[in-house]
Amino acid sequence: MMIFLFSRPILLSLFCAQITAQVENDENNQRLRRLRKKKIENYNLFSNNDQLNLENINHDIRRRAENEFFGSNEKLVLKLAGGFSFPEKANANLNSCGITDIERTQQMKEIINKLSPVSPKNQDNKAQRKALNWILDTDKKFLCPASPSLIQRFAAVTFYFATDGNNWRKIKTFLTSDSECEWSGLVCNIKGVIFKISLDSNNLGGYIPEEIALLKGLRVINMDDNNIGGVIPKGIGTLIELKELDLDSNEILGTIPNEIFNLINLTILDLNGNNFVGKISQKIKNLKKLEFFQIDNNDFTGTLPNALGVYQI
């Protein structure tokens, strides 16, 4: 039989060591509880935000735990912190644009609403709303907010819906995932900018939307022999490169907007066979390059401007 004798100083030392270990363990437990509490509070605070905010919170929790307890021993920190699960990838819910789908929708709406002459927010602007929704939800091209062709594509799609595109006679390719430069009736230059709309005799109806003014590179608009109504949008007057405007044999109403006479490069203005009224403005003299001007079979009144002659209309 073996008997172990411990001196009093040794027993006291062991007892103190146990107390010290217990105190340290209690302190660590308290810190872990504080850590969990901070995580829960932070999570509740940002639970309605996107995945990126949550990832930032998780990263901050990791850093605090590492610094406060065990340095770089991440696995041990996570284990002691109660097994919190952190996303492995910050871009788990990001799309090909590098943002979430919600962010993509919000940013694209903001861009369109700022640049579109007629905001899609207005519920009466059905063509504009349809165009925006098509680009956001249906278009397989999946444009990003920073895509150079966003505005051009939106304008082309709006034009399609505004002129009753579903009833066009010749719809070989339109509203496809291809570039809008490949769509029927649209012609682009080598830079991918639409410079020509050629859709004559195609059963276009509806009206010409203001968004046509977003196609700043337009040089030719040929839409004669259709059923287009409404009025000529004033925004056409901003298409300074426009050389040909052929809208004869339609159902267009109202007067010729004065903005038309800002098109100093215009060589052809063909408006016969519509329902135009009023007088021809003296401002037509601004169109110094005009070579062909046709306005018969309308309801104009008065006399022709001096620049064109003195014949009675």
PDB file of C-alpha atoms in Angstrom:
ATOM      1  CA  MET A   1       0.000   0.000   0.000  1.00  0.00           C
ATOM      2  CA  MET A   2       1.337   3.335  -1.102  1.00  0.00           C
ATOM      3  CA  ILE A   3       0.607   6.501   0.766  1.00  0.00           C
ATOM      4  CA  PHE A   4       1.028   9.908  -0.794  1.00  0.00           C
ATOM      5  CA  LEU A   5       1.524  12.803   1.456  1.00  0.00           C
ATOM      6  CA  PHE A   6       0.993  16.338   0.265  1.00  0.00           C
ATOM      7  CA  SER A   7       2.304  19.236   2.075  1.00  0.00           C
ATOM      8  CA  ARG A   8      -0.020  22.061   2.842  1.00  0.00           C
ATOM      9  CA  PRO A   9       1.644  24.510   0.432  1.00  0.00           C
ATOM     10  CA  ILE A  10       1.161  22.054  -2.461  1.00  0.00           C
ATOM     11  CA  LEU A  11      -2.526  21.544  -1.708  1.00  0.00           C
ATOM     12  CA  LEU A  12      -3.053  25.273  -1.510  1.00  0.00           C
ATOM     13  CA  SER A  13      -1.328  25.752  -4.857  1.00  0.00           C
ATOM     14  CA  LEU A  14      -3.557  23.172  -6.589  1.00  0.00           C
ATOM     15  CA  PHE A  15      -6.664  24.728  -5.090  1.00  0.00           C
ATOM     16  CA  CYS A  16      -5.657  28.181  -6.384  1.00  0.00           C
ATOM     17  CA  ALA A  17      -4.952  26.776  -9.842  1.00  0.00           C
ATOM     18  CA  GLN A  18      -8.445  25.263  -9.986  1.00  0.00           C
ATOM     19  CA  ILE A  19      -9.997  28.563  -8.969  1.00  0.00           C
ATOM     20  CA  THR A  20      -7.950  30.426 -11.583  1.00  0.00           C
ATOM     21  CA  ALA A  21      -8.982  27.983 -14.352  1.00  0.00           C
ATOM     22  CA  GLN A  22     -12.622  28.261 -13.334  1.00  0.00           C
ATOM     23  CA  VAL A  23     -12.457  32.070 -13.372  1.00  0.00           C
ATOM     24  CA  GLU A  24     -10.818  32.078 -16.812  1.00  0.00           C
ATOM     25  CA  ASN A  25     -13.423  29.644 -18.094  1.00  0.00           C
ATOM     26  CA  ASP A  26     -16.241  31.825 -16.730  1.00  0.00           C
ATOM     27  CA  GLU A  27     -14.716  34.904 -18.358  1.00  0.00           C
ATOM     28  CA  ASN A  28     -14.438  33.122 -21.681  1.00  0.00           C
ATOM     29  CA  ASN A  29     -18.054  31.966 -21.417  1.00  0.00           C
ATOM     30  CA  GLN A  30     -19.168  35.513 -20.682  1.00  0.00           C
ATOM     31  CA  ARG A  31     -17.244  36.784 -23.697  1.00  0.00           C
ATOM     32  CA  LEU A  32     -18.792  34.133 -25.899  1.00  0.00           C
ATOM     33  CA  ARG A  33     -22.267  35.111 -24.692  1.00  0.00           C
ATOM     34  CA  ARG A  34     -21.511  38.747 -25.472  1.00  0.00           C
ATOM     35  CA  LEU A  35     -20.285  37.711 -28.883  1.00  0.00           C
ATOM     36  CA  ARG A  36     -23.450  35.737 -29.612  1.00  0.00           C
ATOM     37  CA  LYS A  37     -25.580  38.632 -28.401  1.00  0.00           C
ATOM     38  CA  LYS A  38     -23.730  41.076 -30.697  1.00  0.00           C
ATOM     39  CA  LYS A  39     -24.197  38.749 -33.648  1.00  0.00           C
ATOM     40  CA  ILE A  40     -27.941  38.389 -32.986  1.00  0.00           C
ATOM     41  CA  GLU A  41     -28.395  42.150 -32.542  1.00  0.00           C
ATOM     42  CA  ASN A  42     -26.432  42.878 -35.706  1.00  0.00           C
ATOM     43  CA  TYR A  43     -28.334  40.236 -37.645  1.00  0.00           C
ATOM     44  CA  ASN A  44     -31.712  41.631 -36.544  1.00  0.00           C
ATOM     45  CA  LEU A  45     -30.597  45.144 -37.415  1.00  0.00           C
ATOM     46  CA  PHE A  46     -29.603  44.221 -40.960  1.00  0.00           C
ATOM     47  CA  SER A  47     -31.911  41.272 -41.644  1.00  0.00           C
ATOM     48  CA  ASN A  48     -33.852  43.239 -44.244  1.00  0.00           C
ATOM     49  CA  ASN A  49     -30.737  44.205 -46.186  1.00  0.00           C
ATOM     50  CA  ASP A  50     -28.942  42.191 -48.843  1.00  0.00           C
ATOM     51  CA  GLN A  51     -26.510  39.289 -48.567  1.00  0.00           C
ATOM     52  CA  LEU A  52     -23.523  41.591 -48.832  1.00  0.00           C
ATOM     53  CA  ASN A  53     -24.403  43.402 -45.576  1.00  0.00           C
ATOM     54  CA  LEU A  54     -24.832  40.060 -43.799  1.00  0.00           C
ATOM     55  CA  GLU A  55     -21.463  38.890 -45.085  1.00  0.00           C
ATOM     56  CA  ASN A  56     -19.832  42.076 -43.764  1.00  0.00           C
ATOM     57  CA  ILE A  57     -21.375  41.431 -40.349  1.00  0.00           C
ATOM     58  CA  ASN A  58     -20.184  37.845 -40.345  1.00  0.00           C
ATOM     59  CA  HIS A  59     -16.691  38.929 -41.328  1.00  0.00           C
ATOM     60  CA  ASP A  60     -16.672  41.439 -38.493  1.00  0.00           C
ATOM     61  CA  ILE A  61     -17.799  38.764 -35.997  1.00  0.00           C
ATOM     62  CA  ARG A  62     -14.999  36.497 -37.165  1.00  0.00           C
ATOM     63  CA  ARG A  63     -12.412  39.268 -36.778  1.00  0.00           C
ATOM     64  CA  ARG A  64     -13.594  40.207 -33.297  1.00  0.00           C
ATOM     65  CA  ALA A  65     -13.568  36.596 -32.165  1.00  0.00           C
ATOM     66  CA  GLU A  66     -10.107  35.993 -33.558  1.00  0.00           C
ATOM     67  CA  ASN A  67      -8.643  39.127 -32.023  1.00  0.00           C
ATOM     68  CA  GLU A  68     -10.323  38.752 -28.657  1.00  0.00           C
ATOM     69  CA  PHE A  69      -9.728  35.059 -28.060  1.00  0.00           C
ATOM     70  CA  PHE A  70      -7.500  32.914 -30.166  1.00  0.00           C
ATOM     71  CA  GLY A  71      -5.704  34.980 -32.766  1.00  0.00           C
ATOM     72  CA  SER A  72      -5.810  33.291 -36.135  1.00  0.00           C
ATOM     73  CA  ASN A  73      -7.332  30.000 -34.992  1.00  0.00           C
ATOM     74  CA  GLU A  74     -10.625  30.517 -36.837  1.00  0.00           C
ATOM     75  CA  LYS A  75     -11.962  26.979 -36.574  1.00  0.00           C
ATOM     76  CA  LEU A  76     -11.637  26.938 -32.828  1.00  0.00           C
ATOM     77  CA  VAL A  77     -13.296  30.341 -32.576  1.00  0.00           C
ATOM     78  CA  LEU A  78     -16.280  29.188 -34.616  1.00  0.00           C
ATOM     79  CA  LYS A  79     -16.597  26.040 -32.547  1.00  0.00           C
ATOM     80  CA  LEU A  80     -16.553  27.873 -29.233  1.00  0.00           C
ATOM     81  CA  ALA A  81     -18.863  30.586 -30.546  1.00  0.00           C
ATOM     82  CA  GLY A  82     -21.657  28.065 -30.799  1.00  0.00           C
ATOM     83  CA  GLY A  83     -21.229  26.804 -34.355  1.00  0.00           C
ATOM     84  CA  PHE A  84     -22.452  29.928 -36.152  1.00  0.00           C
ATOM     85  CA  SER A  85     -22.521  29.276 -39.894  1.00  0.00           C
ATOM     86  CA  PHE A  86     -21.027  31.937 -42.124  1.00  0.00           C
ATOM     87  CA  PRO A  87     -21.481  32.126 -45.933  1.00  0.00           C
ATOM     88  CA  GLU A  88     -18.410  30.771 -47.671  1.00  0.00           C
ATOM     89  CA  LYS A  89     -18.773  33.097 -50.678  1.00  0.00           C
ATOM     90  CA  ALA A  90     -19.695  36.787 -50.594  1.00  0.00           C
ATOM     91  CA  ASN A  91     -21.096  36.583 -54.143  1.00  0.00           C
ATOM     92  CA  ALA A  92     -23.421  33.636 -53.545  1.00  0.00           C
ATOM     93  CA  ASN A  93     -26.512  35.643 -54.621  1.00  0.00           C
ATOM     94  CA  LEU A  94     -24.887  37.969 -57.146  1.00  0.00           C
ATOM     95  CA  ASN A  95     -25.807  37.820 -60.836  1.00  0.00           C
ATOM     96  CA  SER A  96     -23.590  38.253 -63.883  1.00  0.00           C
ATOM     97  CA  CYS A  97     -23.671  42.026 -63.355  1.00  0.00           C
ATOM     98  CA  GLY A  98     -21.912  41.569 -60.010  1.00  0.00           C
ATOM     99  CA  ILE A  99     -24.961  42.765 -58.053  1.00  0.00           C
ATOM    100  CA  THR A 100     -28.167  41.221 -56.731  1.00  0.00           C
ATOM    101  CA  ASP A 101     -31.261  40.990 -58.909  1.00  0.00           C
ATOM    102  CA  ILE A 102     -32.991  43.538 -56.686  1.00  0.00           C
ATOM    103  CA  GLU A 103     -30.126  46.008 -57.122  1.00  0.00           C
ATOM    104  CA  ARG A 104     -30.125  45.435 -60.892  1.00  0.00           C
ATOM    105  CA  THR A 105     -33.849  46.186 -61.104  1.00  0.00           C
ATOM    106  CA  GLN A 106     -33.589  49.307 -58.937  1.00  0.00           C
ATOM    107  CA  GLN A 107     -30.581  50.725 -60.786  1.00  0.00           C
ATOM    108  CA  MET A 108     -32.005  50.102 -64.252  1.00  0.00           C
ATOM    109  CA  LYS A 109     -35.314  51.673 -63.297  1.00  0.00           C
ATOM    110  CA  GLU A 110     -33.507  54.757 -62.009  1.00  0.00           C
ATOM    111  CA  ILE A 111     -31.525  55.088 -65.244  1.00  0.00           C
ATOM    112  CA  ILE A 112     -34.583  54.681 -67.461  1.00  0.00           C
ATOM    113  CA  ASN A 113     -36.698  57.050 -65.381  1.00  0.00           C
ATOM    114  CA  LYS A 114     -34.016  59.752 -65.611  1.00  0.00           C
ATOM    115  CA  LEU A 115     -33.374  59.483 -69.359  1.00  0.00           C
ATOM    116  CA  SER A 116     -36.735  58.437 -70.756  1.00  0.00           C
ATOM    117  CA  PRO A 117     -38.762  61.475 -71.947  1.00  0.00           C
ATOM    118  CA  VAL A 118     -41.894  59.735 -70.682  1.00  0.00           C
ATOM    119  CA  SER A 119     -41.321  58.018 -67.358  1.00  0.00           C
ATOM    120  CA  PRO A 120     -42.496  54.395 -67.100  1.00  0.00           C
ATOM    121  CA  LYS A 121     -43.729  55.315 -63.613  1.00  0.00           C
ATOM    122  CA  ASN A 122     -46.790  56.854 -65.232  1.00  0.00           C
ATOM    123  CA  GLN A 123     -49.375  54.087 -65.449  1.00  0.00           C
ATOM    124  CA  ASP A 124     -50.749  55.500 -68.718  1.00  0.00           C
ATOM    125  CA  ASN A 125     -47.444  54.862 -70.475  1.00  0.00           C
ATOM    126  CA  LYS A 126     -48.133  51.232 -71.261  1.00  0.00           C
ATOM    127  CA  ALA A 127     -45.520  50.933 -74.001  1.00  0.00           C
ATOM    128  CA  GLN A 128     -42.780  52.280 -71.751  1.00  0.00           C
ATOM    129  CA  ARG A 129     -43.733  49.996 -68.862  1.00  0.00           C
ATOM    130  CA  LYS A 130     -43.948  46.969 -71.140  1.00  0.00           C
ATOM    131  CA  ALA A 131     -40.533  47.775 -72.579  1.00  0.00           C
ATOM    132  CA  LEU A 132     -38.904  48.126 -69.164  1.00  0.00           C
ATOM    133  CA  ASN A 133     -40.493  44.937 -67.867  1.00  0.00           C
ATOM    134  CA  TRP A 134     -39.416  43.043 -70.975  1.00  0.00           C
ATOM    135  CA  ILE A 135     -35.805  44.130 -70.552  1.00  0.00           C
ATOM    136  CA  LEU A 136     -35.804  43.327 -66.831  1.00  0.00           C
ATOM    137  CA  ASP A 137     -37.671  40.024 -66.825  1.00  0.00           C
ATOM    138  CA  THR A 138     -37.856  38.519 -70.328  1.00  0.00           C
ATOM    139  CA  ASP A 139     -34.845  39.637 -72.330  1.00  0.00           C
ATOM    140  CA  LYS A 140     -32.352  36.745 -72.393  1.00  0.00           C
ATOM    141  CA  LYS A 141     -29.571  39.169 -73.230  1.00  0.00           C
ATOM    142  CA  PHE A 142     -29.729  40.169 -69.540  1.00  0.00           C
ATOM    143  CA  LEU A 143     -28.350  43.677 -69.779  1.00  0.00           C
ATOM    144  CA  CYS A 144     -26.633  45.283 -66.794  1.00  0.00           C
ATOM    145  CA  PRO A 145     -27.174  48.867 -65.584  1.00  0.00           C
ATOM    146  CA  ALA A 146     -23.819  49.836 -67.094  1.00  0.00           C
ATOM    147  CA  SER A 147     -24.516  48.212 -70.478  1.00  0.00           C
ATOM    148  CA  PRO A 148     -23.817  50.741 -73.292  1.00  0.00           C
ATOM    149  CA  SER A 149     -26.838  49.511 -75.274  1.00  0.00           C
ATOM    150  CA  LEU A 150     -29.386  49.769 -72.445  1.00  0.00           C
ATOM    151  CA  ILE A 151     -30.995  53.048 -73.540  1.00  0.00           C
ATOM    152  CA  GLN A 152     -30.944  52.164 -77.245  1.00  0.00           C
ATOM    153  CA  ARG A 153     -32.526  48.778 -76.579  1.00  0.00           C
ATOM    154  CA  PHE A 154     -35.163  50.316 -74.314  1.00  0.00           C
ATOM    155  CA  ALA A 155     -36.043  52.891 -77.001  1.00  0.00           C
ATOM    156  CA  ALA A 156     -36.340  50.193 -79.675  1.00  0.00           C
ATOM    157  CA  VAL A 157     -38.543  47.981 -77.492  1.00  0.00           C
ATOM    158  CA  THR A 158     -40.730  50.951 -76.532  1.00  0.00           C
ATOM    159  CA  PHE A 159     -41.131  51.790 -80.232  1.00  0.00           C
ATOM    160  CA  TYR A 160     -42.213  48.189 -80.889  1.00  0.00           C
ATOM    161  CA  PHE A 161     -44.922  48.213 -78.224  1.00  0.00           C
ATOM    162  CA  ALA A 162     -46.087  51.768 -79.033  1.00  0.00           C
ATOM    163  CA  THR A 163     -46.650  50.921 -82.714  1.00  0.00           C
ATOM    164  CA  ASP A 164     -48.516  47.664 -82.029  1.00  0.00           C
ATOM    165  CA  GLY A 165     -45.569  45.435 -82.830  1.00  0.00           C
ATOM    166  CA  ASN A 166     -47.604  42.270 -82.346  1.00  0.00           C
ATOM    167  CA  ASN A 167     -49.623  43.218 -85.439  1.00  0.00           C
ATOM    168  CA  TRP A 168     -46.738  44.037 -87.749  1.00  0.00           C
ATOM    169  CA  ARG A 169     -46.780  42.182 -91.048  1.00  0.00           C
ATOM    170  CA  LYS A 170     -43.081  41.485 -91.271  1.00  0.00           C
ATOM    171  CA  ILE A 171     -41.812  40.262 -87.933  1.00  0.00           C
ATOM    172  CA  LYS A 172     -38.843  38.095 -88.773  1.00  0.00           C
ATOM    173  CA  THR A 173     -36.734  39.035 -85.804  1.00  0.00           C
ATOM    174  CA  PHE A 174     -37.676  41.461 -83.060  1.00  0.00           C
ATOM    175  CA  LEU A 175     -37.545  41.198 -79.280  1.00  0.00           C
ATOM    176  CA  THR A 176     -34.988  38.389 -79.472  1.00  0.00           C
ATOM    177  CA  SER A 177     -31.857  37.878 -77.405  1.00  0.00           C
ATOM    178  CA  ASP A 178     -29.789  39.116 -80.362  1.00  0.00           C
ATOM    179  CA  SER A 179     -28.495  42.660 -80.542  1.00  0.00           C
ATOM    180  CA  GLU A 180     -31.177  45.160 -81.479  1.00  0.00           C
ATOM    181  CA  CYS A 181     -29.042  45.812 -84.551  1.00  0.00           C
ATOM    182  CA  GLU A 182     -30.217  42.403 -85.792  1.00  0.00           C
ATOM    183  CA  TRP A 183     -33.901  43.174 -85.390  1.00  0.00           C
ATOM    184  CA  SER A 184     -36.061  43.613 -88.483  1.00  0.00           C
ATOM    185  CA  GLY A 185     -36.229  47.184 -89.766  1.00  0.00           C
ATOM    186  CA  LEU A 186     -33.356  48.512 -87.658  1.00  0.00           C
ATOM    187  CA  VAL A 187     -29.968  49.258 -89.200  1.00  0.00           C
ATOM    188  CA  CYS A 188     -26.833  50.056 -87.190  1.00  0.00           C
ATOM    189  CA  ASN A 189     -23.450  51.524 -88.071  1.00  0.00           C
ATOM    190  CA  ILE A 190     -20.159  49.795 -87.336  1.00  0.00           C
ATOM    191  CA  LYS A 191     -20.284  51.136 -83.777  1.00  0.00           C
ATOM    192  CA  GLY A 192     -23.588  49.402 -83.097  1.00  0.00           C
ATOM    193  CA  VAL A 193     -25.624  52.631 -83.117  1.00  0.00           C
ATOM    194  CA  ILE A 194     -29.039  52.581 -84.806  1.00  0.00           C
ATOM    195  CA  PHE A 195     -29.016  55.077 -87.687  1.00  0.00           C
ATOM    196  CA  LYS A 196     -31.986  53.873 -89.729  1.00  0.00           C
ATOM    197  CA  ILE A 197     -35.556  52.730 -89.101  1.00  0.00           C
ATOM    198  CA  SER A 198     -37.063  51.217 -92.243  1.00  0.00           C
ATOM    199  CA  LEU A 199     -40.527  49.794 -91.606  1.00  0.00           C
ATOM    200  CA  ASP A 200     -42.671  50.985 -94.496  1.00  0.00           C
ATOM    201  CA  SER A 201     -45.824  49.019 -95.433  1.00  0.00           C
ATOM    202  CA  ASN A 202     -45.636  46.935 -92.267  1.00  0.00           C
ATOM    203  CA  ASN A 203     -49.016  47.596 -90.628  1.00  0.00           C
ATOM    204  CA  LEU A 204     -47.576  49.775 -87.883  1.00  0.00           C
ATOM    205  CA  GLY A 205     -50.318  51.260 -85.724  1.00  0.00           C
ATOM    206  CA  GLY A 206     -50.466  53.093 -82.418  1.00  0.00           C
ATOM    207  CA  TYR A 207     -48.231  56.127 -82.235  1.00  0.00           C
ATOM    208  CA  ILE A 208     -44.602  57.239 -82.441  1.00  0.00           C
ATOM    209  CA  PRO A 209     -43.288  57.357 -78.844  1.00  0.00           C
ATOM    210  CA  GLU A 210     -41.160  60.165 -77.458  1.00  0.00           C
ATOM    211  CA  GLU A 211     -38.465  57.568 -76.781  1.00  0.00           C
ATOM    212  CA  ILE A 212     -37.538  57.688 -80.462  1.00  0.00           C
ATOM    213  CA  ALA A 213     -35.585  60.798 -79.467  1.00  0.00           C
ATOM    214  CA  LEU A 214     -33.235  58.575 -77.454  1.00  0.00           C
ATOM    215  CA  LEU A 215     -31.871  57.168 -80.716  1.00  0.00           C
ATOM    216  CA  LYS A 216     -29.494  60.079 -81.230  1.00  0.00           C
ATOM    217  CA  GLY A 217     -27.732  58.487 -84.192  1.00  0.00           C
ATOM    218  CA  LEU A 218     -30.831  58.314 -86.409  1.00  0.00           C
ATOM    219  CA  ARG A 219     -30.364  59.590 -89.956  1.00  0.00           C
ATOM    220  CA  VAL A 220     -33.301  57.917 -91.695  1.00  0.00           C
ATOM    221  CA  ILE A 221     -36.872  57.314 -90.505  1.00  0.00           C
ATOM    222  CA  ASN A 222     -38.939  55.546 -93.134  1.00  0.00           C
ATOM    223  CA  MET A 223     -42.393  54.508 -91.932  1.00  0.00           C
ATOM    224  CA  ASP A 224     -44.659  55.417 -94.838  1.00  0.00           C
ATOM    225  CA  ASP A 225     -47.774  53.448 -95.794  1.00  0.00           C
ATOM    226  CA  ASN A 226     -48.802  52.326 -92.301  1.00  0.00           C
ATOM    227  CA  ASN A 227     -51.585  53.134 -89.819  1.00  0.00           C
ATOM    228  CA  ILE A 228     -49.674  55.267 -87.332  1.00  0.00           C
ATOM    229  CA  GLY A 229     -51.810  57.780 -85.441  1.00  0.00           C
ATOM    230  CA  GLY A 230     -51.133  60.299 -82.718  1.00  0.00           C
ATOM    231  CA  VAL A 231     -48.869  63.269 -83.291  1.00  0.00           C
ATOM    232  CA  ILE A 232     -45.236  63.688 -84.268  1.00  0.00           C
ATOM    233  CA  PRO A 233     -43.288  63.727 -80.990  1.00  0.00           C
ATOM    234  CA  LYS A 234     -41.451  66.965 -80.377  1.00  0.00           C
ATOM    235  CA  GLY A 235     -38.355  65.021 -79.411  1.00  0.00           C
ATOM    236  CA  ILE A 236     -37.707  64.212 -83.062  1.00  0.00           C
ATOM    237  CA  GLY A 237     -36.445  67.766 -83.309  1.00  0.00           C
ATOM    238  CA  THR A 238     -33.406  66.789 -81.236  1.00  0.00           C
ATOM    239  CA  LEU A 239     -32.229  64.206 -83.779  1.00  0.00           C
ATOM    240  CA  ILE A 240     -29.813  66.653 -85.335  1.00  0.00           C
ATOM    241  CA  GLU A 241     -28.293  64.050 -87.688  1.00  0.00           C
ATOM    242  CA  LEU A 242     -31.637  63.151 -89.264  1.00  0.00           C
ATOM    243  CA  LYS A 243     -31.661  63.494 -93.045  1.00  0.00           C
ATOM    244  CA  GLU A 244     -34.865  61.703 -94.088  1.00  0.00           C
ATOM    245  CA  LEU A 245     -38.271  61.736 -92.399  1.00  0.00           C
ATOM    246  CA  ASP A 246     -40.835  59.808 -94.425  1.00  0.00           C
ATOM    247  CA  LEU A 247     -44.226  59.430 -92.738  1.00  0.00           C
ATOM    248  CA  ASP A 248     -46.594  59.687 -95.683  1.00  0.00           C
ATOM    249  CA  SER A 249     -49.795  57.641 -95.904  1.00  0.00           C
ATOM    250  CA  ASN A 250     -50.509  57.283 -92.190  1.00  0.00           C
ATOM    251  CA  GLU A 251     -53.125  58.691 -89.787  1.00  0.00           C
ATOM    252  CA  ILE A 252     -50.984  61.254 -87.971  1.00  0.00           C
ATOM    253  CA  LEU A 253     -52.805  64.216 -86.408  1.00  0.00           C
ATOM    254  CA  GLY A 254     -52.073  67.742 -85.252  1.00  0.00           C
ATOM    255  CA  THR A 255     -49.679  70.323 -86.599  1.00  0.00           C
ATOM    256  CA  ILE A 256     -46.104  69.990 -87.746  1.00  0.00           C
ATOM    257  CA  PRO A 257     -44.179  70.670 -84.533  1.00  0.00           C
ATOM    258  CA  ASN A 258     -41.827  73.644 -84.722  1.00  0.00           C
ATOM    259  CA  GLU A 259     -39.066  71.391 -83.420  1.00  0.00           C
ATOM    260  CA  ILE A 260     -38.964  69.721 -86.843  1.00  0.00           C
ATOM    261  CA  PHE A 261     -37.452  72.898 -88.235  1.00  0.00           C
ATOM    262  CA  ASN A 262     -34.393  72.432 -86.027  1.00  0.00           C
ATOM    263  CA  LEU A 263     -33.300  69.525 -88.233  1.00  0.00           C
ATOM    264  CA  ILE A 264     -30.845  71.502 -90.307  1.00  0.00           C
ATOM    265  CA  ASN A 265     -29.525  68.387 -92.064  1.00  0.00           C
ATOM    266  CA  LEU A 266     -32.947  67.279 -93.293  1.00  0.00           C
ATOM    267  CA  THR A 267     -33.128  66.663 -97.049  1.00  0.00           C
ATOM    268  CA  ILE A 268     -36.452  64.768 -97.274  1.00  0.00           C
ATOM    269  CA  LEU A 269     -39.663  65.648 -95.422  1.00  0.00           C
ATOM    270  CA  ASP A 270     -42.589  63.581 -96.701  1.00  0.00           C
ATOM    271  CA  LEU A 271     -45.838  64.057 -94.774  1.00  0.00           C
ATOM    272  CA  ASN A 272     -48.539  63.684 -97.414  1.00  0.00           C
ATOM    273  CA  GLY A 273     -51.630  61.568 -96.868  1.00  0.00           C
ATOM    274  CA  ASN A 274     -52.138  62.224 -93.144  1.00  0.00           C
ATOM    275  CA  ASN A 275     -54.466  64.383 -91.038  1.00  0.00           C
ATOM    276  CA  PHE A 276     -52.238  67.376 -90.365  1.00  0.00           C
ATOM    277  CA  VAL A 277     -53.885  70.757 -89.750  1.00  0.00           C
ATOM    278  CA  GLY A 278     -52.821  74.364 -89.260  1.00  0.00           C
ATOM    279  CA  LYS A 279     -50.302  76.462 -91.145  1.00  0.00           C
ATOM    280  CA  ILE A 280     -46.810  75.760 -92.379  1.00  0.00           C
ATOM    281  CA  SER A 281     -44.398  77.687 -90.179  1.00  0.00           C
ATOM    282  CA  GLN A 282     -42.071  80.290 -91.623  1.00  0.00           C
ATOM    283  CA  LYS A 283     -39.349  78.443 -89.755  1.00  0.00           C
ATOM    284  CA  ILE A 284     -39.181  75.992 -92.619  1.00  0.00           C
ATOM    285  CA  LYS A 285     -36.598  78.359 -94.057  1.00  0.00           C
ATOM    286  CA  ASN A 286     -34.173  76.874 -91.505  1.00  0.00           C
ATOM    287  CA  LEU A 287     -34.137  73.647 -93.505  1.00  0.00           C
ATOM    288  CA  LYS A 288     -31.613  74.903 -96.021  1.00  0.00           C
ATOM    289  CA  LYS A 289     -30.679  71.399 -97.190  1.00  0.00           C
ATOM    290  CA  LEU A 290     -34.281  70.366 -97.896  1.00  0.00           C
ATOM    291  CA  GLU A 291     -34.639  68.828-101.348  1.00  0.00           C
ATOM    292  CA  PHE A 292     -37.991  67.047-101.175  1.00  0.00           C
ATOM    293  CA  PHE A 293     -41.038  68.412 -99.307  1.00  0.00           C
ATOM    294  CA  GLN A 294     -44.457  66.778 -99.761  1.00  0.00           C
ATOM    295  CA  ILE A 295     -47.565  67.720 -97.741  1.00  0.00           C
ATOM    296  CA  ASP A 296     -50.551  67.108-100.051  1.00  0.00           C
ATOM    297  CA  ASN A 297     -53.710  65.300 -98.901  1.00  0.00           C
ATOM    298  CA  ASN A 298     -53.780  66.899 -95.459  1.00  0.00           C
ATOM    299  CA  ASP A 299     -55.915  69.652 -93.903  1.00  0.00           C
ATOM    300  CA  PHE A 300     -53.417  72.520 -93.868  1.00  0.00           C
ATOM    301  CA  THR A 301     -54.688  76.087 -94.219  1.00  0.00           C
ATOM    302  CA  GLY A 302     -53.204  79.429 -95.219  1.00  0.00           C
ATOM    303  CA  THR A 303     -50.421  80.064 -97.687  1.00  0.00           C
ATOM    304  CA  LEU A 304     -47.007  78.572 -98.086  1.00  0.00           C
ATOM    305  CA  PRO A 305     -44.151  80.423 -96.409  1.00  0.00           C
ATOM    306  CA  ASN A 306     -42.260  82.885 -98.578  1.00  0.00           C
ATOM    307  CA  ALA A 307     -39.288  80.553 -98.621  1.00  0.00           C
ATOM    308  CA  LEU A 308     -41.409  78.038-100.585  1.00  0.00           C
ATOM    309  CA  GLY A 309     -43.541  80.369-102.720  1.00  0.00           C
ATOM    310  CA  VAL A 310     -46.868  82.176-102.529  1.00  0.00           C
ATOM    311  CA  TYR A 311     -49.232  79.442-103.640  1.00  0.00           C
ATOM    312  CA  GLN A 312     -52.530  78.972-101.855  1.00  0.00           C
ATOM    313  CA  ILE A 313     -52.899  75.627-100.015  1.00  0.00           C
TER     314      ILE A 313
END
